[in-house]
Structures are given as structure tokens and as C-alpha cells.
């Protein structure tokens, strides 16, 4: 007979399987750009960034963001998966494994979100449009570009698996490349990749198939999918639900992580809470600093913060799908994580709460805390340019 004490363990802290992967609990450190790769390669700072939540008890930590091609970075300091990066990536995965946690690689192509001026390569989009992030026009991706990028996702996943990652998370959110193709607002194509939802979903479905066909069951395969873009004319729940059903039917994924918002058009829709415009402005040189200070409030919109703010939308996906789901968005309390388990979500992903307290999961397990000290001020967001951190703990 099991010990009565075992029944007191919160479900979110119990072991779970994610495809071929066994995790010690159901809490995942969400992918949040670390700002720790100035040469687009692994650094000791990046290793320390992920070692901390691994030592702090998470089941898995997620490295963000590993591009599948050099033009697919949001800016040139991000790692893109290539042989040169492998030795550092192996040091990173070994460090996390030594702490008892698994590690995932978030892979993707930034598409229209890429800063072409930083990358010194054209940003690719479904349709040509002006990108205010890089102050340049994007280039409409050709059929050859699309084929190359789909194939590159498979190749990148292969590199990630060979580098010791336990899982890959494919980025289908935030109006990055695949998400931009899903968006009626951003995709005005008239070929096989535009028009109907089935056509617009071909890129995402093709990428997921390419990844699965390449890695098989060597690693778990998840995808981060927008439930809605948070912009007029963008993807909305009804279409996203159908895309999720197709991804489930294709059998390429072990789980879906549900997200929202557009890095290109409305980034605060994902994060919620106060938009730290002065801090963002201070992170840029002139004249960009003045531009952000004057116009930032038009782009960085304040949305009220509340615990588990994506749960209401995510419930519709839970009701419609059998695929394991990862709940994201304002999860800081142990009670909220347990509610997610009770409602049928298999995992929760936490970002800012673990940035504030990397050992939060150990605190949950020890019974010394049931909620994060994070105040959701979002002042961590501008630190991506100098090393992502909680400024209340490490003002640097």
C-alpha cells in the first residue's frame, strides 16, 4: 500500500511522460530570450541561466531561441543551429542534466519578426510588408525559401538531438514565420500557401512533419501555437483550433504549448501587465531611444494582469483535443498550477515567476512557499539586451 504522504504531493510536482521523455514533474521553464549569446554561441552566462531553474526543481527548462537559419534570428546575437554551435550546446545540456532536469530547444524561424538590419540579411514574410522593428521591407518568401526553411527545421532538430537536448519546441507563435503564414492579416498570398486556412497551415504542418521524420522518437517534439494574435484581422480561436486539430491528426507532436500575441504587432498581449516603455527606451541608442520614448505606448499596450490569463481561451483547446497541452501565461501560484492539472492540462510553463525565483519549484515541494514573489512589473523585458534578469533581484 502506498504511503499516505504520497497522496499529499501536488499533482503538478508528480512525474510525467512527454512523448518518449520522462520528466520529474510537470513544470516547464518557458522559453524566454536570455540575452546571453553576444557571438551567437553558448556562453557561461547562458549555462548559468538554465542551470539555476534546473537546480531549482523544474522538470524541464527551455532554451530560447535557436534559429534554424541565419536570417531566421530576430537579431544577430541569437544562436542559429549549426555545427559550430554544437560543442557549447553540449556543455549546456550536460550542465542541466547534472541538476536532474531535462532541457528543450526552442527552434524556429523569425520570418517577418527578424531584424534585417541586424542580421544583414532580408527578413522573409508570406507577403512583402514594412517591418518597423528593422525599419526595412520584408521580402515575400519564394516557394524555394519555404521548402528550404521547412527542411531546415528538420536539420536543426537533428542538431539539437545530437547536442543532448531532450525535446524540441517548434515556434508556431507570435507571428514568426509559420505563425505569419497562418495569419490572414500577414498572409495575402494567392499560391498554395495563401488563401484558405488549409493552405495557410501548410507551412506549420510541413515543419512539424519534417521535424518528426528527422528525429523520430529520439526526443520529444512540441510546438508553441498561437491561440490568437491579438490584432484585428489576425488569427483567432476558431482558426487556431482547426490548425491544432490538424496537427493532432498528423501525429507529429507530443504536446502543444498554447500562447498568444504578436511580437511584430502587439507583444504585450502575451505578457500582460504594465508596459515598461521608459526602460525599453533606455536600452536603445539615439535616435531609436527618442522614438521608443515618444511612440512606444502605441506599440507596447498595457493589458490588465491576472493569474492564468490565457486559461479561458486554453479551455476551448482542452475541450476539443486529446493531445497533451501545456498551459502558459501568468502562472505563479501552486494553486493555479494544480487547477490546470484538475482541468486536464498535462503541464504548465512558467517564465517571469522563475526568473524572479529560480528555486520556486523546490519551495513548492518543501512547502515553504505557494506563490511567487514576482510582481509582474515587466521590467525584466528590456533586460534582454544586456542579459535577461529580474531587476528586483539583480539590478546589475
mmCIF file of N, CA and C in Angstrom, residues 15 19 52 58 64 71 91 102 115 123 138 159 162 169 264 276 278 315 351:
data_model
loop_
_atom_site.group_PDB
_atom_site.id
_atom_site.type_symbol
_atom_site.label_atom_id
_atom_site.label_comp_id
_atom_site.label_asym_id
_atom_site.label_seq_id
_atom_site.Cartn_x
_atom_site.Cartn_y
_atom_site.Cartn_z
ATOM 1 N N UNK A 15 5.779 12.962 -11.317
ATOM 2 C CA UNK A 15 6.446 12.639 -12.593
ATOM 3 C C UNK A 15 5.434 12.520 -13.732
ATOM 4 N N UNK A 19 5.869 12.381 -24.522
ATOM 5 C CA UNK A 19 6.344 11.529 -25.605
ATOM 6 C C UNK A 19 7.316 10.500 -25.064
ATOM 7 N N UNK A 52 20.224 27.393 -13.174
ATOM 8 C CA UNK A 52 19.530 27.875 -11.975
ATOM 9 C C UNK A 52 18.132 27.269 -11.826
ATOM 10 N N UNK A 58 12.712 22.547 -11.621
ATOM 11 C CA UNK A 58 11.805 22.371 -12.761
ATOM 12 C C UNK A 58 12.005 21.001 -13.394
ATOM 13 N N UNK A 64 15.772 29.484 -25.398
ATOM 14 C CA UNK A 64 15.178 30.331 -26.430
ATOM 15 C C UNK A 64 16.224 31.343 -26.865
ATOM 16 N N UNK A 71 19.135 33.968 -41.293
ATOM 17 C CA UNK A 71 18.186 35.072 -41.465
ATOM 18 C C UNK A 71 16.950 34.878 -40.600
ATOM 19 N N UNK A 91 27.799 21.401 -23.739
ATOM 20 C CA UNK A 91 28.142 21.844 -22.377
ATOM 21 C C UNK A 91 26.882 22.291 -21.636
ATOM 22 N N UNK A 102 15.456 17.990 -17.421
ATOM 23 C CA UNK A 102 15.549 17.850 -18.874
ATOM 24 C C UNK A 102 15.692 19.241 -19.488
ATOM 25 N N UNK A 115 15.066 41.094 -37.508
ATOM 26 C CA UNK A 115 15.634 42.422 -37.744
ATOM 27 C C UNK A 115 16.655 42.308 -38.872
ATOM 28 N N UNK A 123 14.638 39.927 -44.237
ATOM 29 C CA UNK A 123 13.643 39.208 -43.442
ATOM 30 C C UNK A 123 12.589 38.651 -44.391
ATOM 31 N N UNK A 138 10.214 43.664 -45.606
ATOM 32 C CA UNK A 138 10.445 42.232 -45.682
ATOM 33 C C UNK A 138 10.355 41.795 -47.145
ATOM 34 N N UNK A 159 20.338 18.479 -35.129
ATOM 35 C CA UNK A 159 21.473 19.046 -34.403
ATOM 36 C C UNK A 159 21.162 19.137 -32.916
ATOM 37 N N UNK A 162 21.406 15.705 -31.375
ATOM 38 C CA UNK A 162 22.809 15.299 -31.272
ATOM 39 C C UNK A 162 23.562 16.089 -30.206
ATOM 40 N N UNK A 169 11.008 22.329 -29.148
ATOM 41 C CA UNK A 169 9.751 23.072 -29.187
ATOM 42 C C UNK A 169 9.761 23.913 -30.453
ATOM 43 N N UNK A 264 5.423 41.095 -33.629
ATOM 44 C CA UNK A 264 5.500 42.100 -34.683
ATOM 45 C C UNK A 264 4.530 43.245 -34.466
ATOM 46 N N UNK A 276 6.853 48.490 -19.855
ATOM 47 C CA UNK A 276 7.957 49.310 -19.345
ATOM 48 C C UNK A 276 8.611 50.147 -20.445
ATOM 49 N N UNK A 278 9.742 53.372 -20.604
ATOM 50 C CA UNK A 278 10.990 54.092 -20.301
ATOM 51 C C UNK A 278 12.205 53.175 -20.256
ATOM 52 N N UNK A 315 -8.977 26.624 -22.357
ATOM 53 C CA UNK A 315 -10.009 25.630 -22.046
ATOM 54 C C UNK A 315 -10.705 25.135 -23.314
ATOM 55 N N UNK A 351 7.435 31.535 -16.759
ATOM 56 C CA UNK A 351 8.526 32.383 -17.216
ATOM 57 C C UNK A 351 8.995 33.350 -16.159
#
